[in-house]
């Protein structure tokens, strides 16, 4: 027997997540799973066919080039120009990764020294905390609070210390649905320049903005040299299982991230890279229709949750709605979510799991995903009506 803890101390507190527990509960009770954020229909048929073609024609079946196949790097560069007016050299300023998840991990492992402080918007996507810890760095939260979930920029200024190395931003923001405004991003950029900080931006919901606009932070003055911009095909094209993501940024930053990335996966998803290259070149109508489809689903679920008695914070973007269960006489989102499948056959996720340093701020909040078929959302809303009594 090995008589010491197997998991190293850096991963303390990063055991299995509540997602596993909730998904198991969904299977056992036959509940509708609005917990995890994956679509229940696949993306465009022509994109699937492109993947099949690549497999059959033997494109990407062996190790693709380390930075990604040239077709995909060119398509990412074209996408950044077409949607954001940004120019990136496909050879030196674009890197393909195993989803945004690897891009985040490689960026943090490449750019952080042990003891560095990282300021991140809390609540946050669970891989951030684990990767900051694996890099030996320290997390400093900038908490987004109900009802508006805007970042307090004075609080950000106060949170910056001589040890602060990096800001980790996510907009559109999972789980609150906040989309940072151009004015907020301008102030954040000003602070980053003033304090000479690096910034990593997670923009996987860039095409799912219902109110406002998505502004890549890297487009603002002074940010090009200090920003690692991350996105992914998973959410935009409804192929979350393909795990094709990317980094765009200045050549020195992309080179640093590539150095870490080459020892994580080296490469991945060969044939899917060719398919995503075609997906990124889909006409504007695809992106507009996708957003409008999700907007209608947001409204359907938001209205249903309001009728069922939740306080609903209508998101400006993403796949998710954050609610508060206090009006239902509940105080604790974790207990509420554990009981919900038995009570009315729906699974949701407590926002508490996205809070690490400020648990009180999310205690009574619960997140629902609306990236599901309309009939599934209608069924869920009917079931949730039981809560209104
Ligand atoms: C889904 C999600 C990711 C993961 O993206 P992959 O491309 O599947 O790795 C990263 N960040 C946020 C905020 C997400 O919601």
PDB file of C-alpha atoms in Angstrom, residues 131-257:
ATOM      1  CA  UNK A 131      -5.162  25.172 -14.088  1.00  0.00           C
ATOM      2  CA  UNK A 132      -4.158  28.145 -11.933  1.00  0.00           C
ATOM      3  CA  UNK A 133      -3.455  25.695  -9.110  1.00  0.00           C
ATOM      4  CA  UNK A 134      -1.532  23.304 -11.382  1.00  0.00           C
ATOM      5  CA  UNK A 135       0.626  26.257 -12.453  1.00  0.00           C
ATOM      6  CA  UNK A 136       1.350  26.935  -8.768  1.00  0.00           C
ATOM      7  CA  UNK A 137      -0.179  30.407  -9.061  1.00  0.00           C
ATOM      8  CA  UNK A 138      -2.719  32.126  -6.811  1.00  0.00           C
ATOM      9  CA  UNK A 139      -6.318  32.964  -7.653  1.00  0.00           C
ATOM     10  CA  UNK A 140      -7.723  36.384  -6.851  1.00  0.00           C
ATOM     11  CA  UNK A 141     -11.443  36.703  -7.555  1.00  0.00           C
ATOM     12  CA  UNK A 142     -13.267  39.651  -9.084  1.00  0.00           C
ATOM     13  CA  UNK A 143     -16.781  38.668  -8.131  1.00  0.00           C
ATOM     14  CA  UNK A 144     -19.764  39.325 -10.386  1.00  0.00           C
ATOM     15  CA  UNK A 145     -22.766  39.901  -8.129  1.00  0.00           C
ATOM     16  CA  UNK A 146     -26.517  39.709  -8.725  1.00  0.00           C
ATOM     17  CA  UNK A 147     -28.643  41.258 -10.026  1.00  0.00           C
ATOM     18  CA  UNK A 148     -26.465  42.831 -12.751  1.00  0.00           C
ATOM     19  CA  UNK A 149     -23.277  40.742 -12.633  1.00  0.00           C
ATOM     20  CA  UNK A 150     -21.130  43.661 -13.835  1.00  0.00           C
ATOM     21  CA  UNK A 151     -17.466  43.745 -12.821  1.00  0.00           C
ATOM     22  CA  UNK A 152     -16.692  46.441 -10.236  1.00  0.00           C
ATOM     23  CA  UNK A 153     -13.691  48.121 -11.809  1.00  0.00           C
ATOM     24  CA  UNK A 154     -12.662  49.896  -8.596  1.00  0.00           C
ATOM     25  CA  UNK A 155     -12.546  46.472  -6.994  1.00  0.00           C
ATOM     26  CA  UNK A 156     -10.377  45.299  -9.893  1.00  0.00           C
ATOM     27  CA  UNK A 157      -8.001  48.214  -9.387  1.00  0.00           C
ATOM     28  CA  UNK A 158      -7.749  47.339  -5.673  1.00  0.00           C
ATOM     29  CA  UNK A 159      -7.189  43.653  -6.429  1.00  0.00           C
ATOM     30  CA  UNK A 160      -4.089  44.358  -8.521  1.00  0.00           C
ATOM     31  CA  UNK A 161      -0.880  43.876  -6.514  1.00  0.00           C
ATOM     32  CA  UNK A 162       2.816  43.765  -7.415  1.00  0.00           C
ATOM     33  CA  UNK A 163       2.391  39.970  -7.707  1.00  0.00           C
ATOM     34  CA  UNK A 164      -0.423  40.198 -10.247  1.00  0.00           C
ATOM     35  CA  UNK A 165       0.752  38.677 -13.501  1.00  0.00           C
ATOM     36  CA  UNK A 166      -2.374  37.938 -15.484  1.00  0.00           C
ATOM     37  CA  UNK A 167      -6.081  38.682 -15.927  1.00  0.00           C
ATOM     38  CA  UNK A 168      -8.253  35.755 -16.982  1.00  0.00           C
ATOM     39  CA  UNK A 169     -11.445  37.038 -18.601  1.00  0.00           C
ATOM     40  CA  UNK A 170     -14.465  35.261 -20.008  1.00  0.00           C
ATOM     41  CA  UNK A 171     -16.981  37.188 -22.109  1.00  0.00           C
ATOM     42  CA  UNK A 172     -19.726  36.253 -22.913  1.00  0.00           C
ATOM     43  CA  UNK A 173     -19.542  34.896 -19.386  1.00  0.00           C
ATOM     44  CA  UNK A 174     -20.492  31.413 -18.239  1.00  0.00           C
ATOM     45  CA  UNK A 175     -22.523  31.056 -15.972  1.00  0.00           C
ATOM     46  CA  UNK A 176     -23.949  34.606 -15.578  1.00  0.00           C
ATOM     47  CA  UNK A 177     -24.469  35.507 -19.256  1.00  0.00           C
ATOM     48  CA  UNK A 178     -22.701  38.858 -18.798  1.00  0.00           C
ATOM     49  CA  UNK A 179     -21.228  40.381 -21.956  1.00  0.00           C
ATOM     50  CA  UNK A 180     -18.533  42.917 -21.118  1.00  0.00           C
ATOM     51  CA  UNK A 181     -19.168  46.281 -22.772  1.00  0.00           C
ATOM     52  CA  UNK A 182     -16.678  48.199 -24.851  1.00  0.00           C
ATOM     53  CA  UNK A 183     -16.432  50.741 -22.012  1.00  0.00           C
ATOM     54  CA  UNK A 184     -15.709  48.050 -19.395  1.00  0.00           C
ATOM     55  CA  UNK A 185     -13.154  46.410 -21.650  1.00  0.00           C
ATOM     56  CA  UNK A 186     -11.548  49.799 -22.279  1.00  0.00           C
ATOM     57  CA  UNK A 187     -11.078  50.339 -18.537  1.00  0.00           C
ATOM     58  CA  UNK A 188      -9.749  46.811 -18.079  1.00  0.00           C
ATOM     59  CA  UNK A 189      -7.311  47.347 -20.955  1.00  0.00           C
ATOM     60  CA  UNK A 190      -6.165  50.598 -19.363  1.00  0.00           C
ATOM     61  CA  UNK A 191      -5.399  48.794 -16.096  1.00  0.00           C
ATOM     62  CA  UNK A 192      -3.601  45.985 -17.931  1.00  0.00           C
ATOM     63  CA  UNK A 193      -1.352  48.493 -19.701  1.00  0.00           C
ATOM     64  CA  UNK A 194      -0.796  50.588 -16.554  1.00  0.00           C
ATOM     65  CA  UNK A 195       0.260  47.533 -14.521  1.00  0.00           C
ATOM     66  CA  UNK A 196       1.921  45.675 -17.389  1.00  0.00           C
ATOM     67  CA  UNK A 197      -0.335  42.604 -17.084  1.00  0.00           C
ATOM     68  CA  UNK A 198      -0.912  39.723 -19.435  1.00  0.00           C
ATOM     69  CA  UNK A 199      -4.509  38.856 -20.313  1.00  0.00           C
ATOM     70  CA  UNK A 200      -6.079  35.560 -21.352  1.00  0.00           C
ATOM     71  CA  UNK A 201      -9.568  35.899 -22.844  1.00  0.00           C
ATOM     72  CA  UNK A 202     -11.971  32.968 -23.132  1.00  0.00           C
ATOM     73  CA  UNK A 203     -14.345  33.882 -25.974  1.00  0.00           C
ATOM     74  CA  UNK A 204     -15.978  30.522 -26.742  1.00  0.00           C
ATOM     75  CA  UNK A 205     -19.447  32.176 -26.804  1.00  0.00           C
ATOM     76  CA  UNK A 206     -18.367  34.977 -29.163  1.00  0.00           C
ATOM     77  CA  UNK A 207     -21.192  34.133 -31.590  1.00  0.00           C
ATOM     78  CA  UNK A 208     -23.859  33.873 -28.883  1.00  0.00           C
ATOM     79  CA  UNK A 209     -24.481  37.486 -27.932  1.00  0.00           C
ATOM     80  CA  UNK A 210     -28.181  38.377 -27.799  1.00  0.00           C
ATOM     81  CA  UNK A 211     -27.913  41.877 -26.330  1.00  0.00           C
ATOM     82  CA  UNK A 212     -24.883  44.071 -26.972  1.00  0.00           C
ATOM     83  CA  UNK A 213     -21.830  43.118 -29.014  1.00  0.00           C
ATOM     84  CA  UNK A 214     -18.802  40.895 -28.613  1.00  0.00           C
ATOM     85  CA  UNK A 215     -15.646  42.989 -28.511  1.00  0.00           C
ATOM     86  CA  UNK A 216     -12.397  41.004 -28.418  1.00  0.00           C
ATOM     87  CA  UNK A 217     -10.198  42.655 -25.791  1.00  0.00           C
ATOM     88  CA  UNK A 218      -7.191  42.085 -28.041  1.00  0.00           C
ATOM     89  CA  UNK A 219      -8.633  44.651 -30.483  1.00  0.00           C
ATOM     90  CA  UNK A 220      -8.194  47.522 -27.974  1.00  0.00           C
ATOM     91  CA  UNK A 221      -5.135  49.812 -27.903  1.00  0.00           C
ATOM     92  CA  UNK A 222      -2.113  48.348 -26.145  1.00  0.00           C
ATOM     93  CA  UNK A 223      -3.618  44.876 -25.900  1.00  0.00           C
ATOM     94  CA  UNK A 224      -2.189  43.107 -28.923  1.00  0.00           C
ATOM     95  CA  UNK A 225       1.200  42.488 -27.298  1.00  0.00           C
ATOM     96  CA  UNK A 226      -0.248  41.213 -24.001  1.00  0.00           C
ATOM     97  CA  UNK A 227      -3.409  39.260 -24.860  1.00  0.00           C
ATOM     98  CA  UNK A 228      -3.934  35.577 -25.598  1.00  0.00           C
ATOM     99  CA  UNK A 229      -7.339  35.308 -27.289  1.00  0.00           C
ATOM    100  CA  UNK A 230      -9.023  31.885 -27.068  1.00  0.00           C
ATOM    101  CA  UNK A 231     -12.042  30.459 -28.859  1.00  0.00           C
ATOM    102  CA  UNK A 232     -13.370  27.117 -30.011  1.00  0.00           C
ATOM    103  CA  UNK A 233     -15.610  25.355 -32.499  1.00  0.00           C
ATOM    104  CA  UNK A 234     -17.529  23.405 -29.851  1.00  0.00           C
ATOM    105  CA  UNK A 235     -20.155  25.960 -28.898  1.00  0.00           C
ATOM    106  CA  UNK A 236     -20.299  27.899 -32.183  1.00  0.00           C
ATOM    107  CA  UNK A 237     -20.942  24.827 -34.353  1.00  0.00           C
ATOM    108  CA  UNK A 238     -22.594  22.472 -31.836  1.00  0.00           C
ATOM    109  CA  UNK A 239     -19.824  19.879 -31.973  1.00  0.00           C
ATOM    110  CA  UNK A 240     -18.627  19.940 -28.381  1.00  0.00           C
ATOM    111  CA  UNK A 241     -17.165  16.422 -28.689  1.00  0.00           C
ATOM    112  CA  UNK A 242     -14.703  17.362 -31.421  1.00  0.00           C
ATOM    113  CA  UNK A 243     -12.549  19.507 -29.170  1.00  0.00           C
ATOM    114  CA  UNK A 244     -11.114  21.862 -31.737  1.00  0.00           C
ATOM    115  CA  UNK A 245     -10.080  25.195 -30.241  1.00  0.00           C
ATOM    116  CA  UNK A 246      -7.574  27.904 -31.032  1.00  0.00           C
ATOM    117  CA  UNK A 247      -5.396  30.702 -29.793  1.00  0.00           C
ATOM    118  CA  UNK A 248      -4.730  33.954 -31.645  1.00  0.00           C
ATOM    119  CA  UNK A 249      -2.235  36.559 -30.500  1.00  0.00           C
ATOM    120  CA  UNK A 250       1.156  38.103 -31.110  1.00  0.00           C
ATOM    121  CA  UNK A 251       3.884  35.722 -32.297  1.00  0.00           C
ATOM    122  CA  UNK A 252       5.844  35.720 -28.983  1.00  0.00           C
ATOM    123  CA  UNK A 253       2.715  34.872 -26.955  1.00  0.00           C
ATOM    124  CA  UNK A 254       1.515  32.194 -29.373  1.00  0.00           C
ATOM    125  CA  UNK A 255       5.003  30.718 -29.386  1.00  0.00           C
ATOM    126  CA  UNK A 256       5.009  30.570 -25.554  1.00  0.00           C
ATOM    127  CA  UNK A 257       1.611  28.859 -25.481  1.00  0.00           C
TER     128      UNK A 257
END
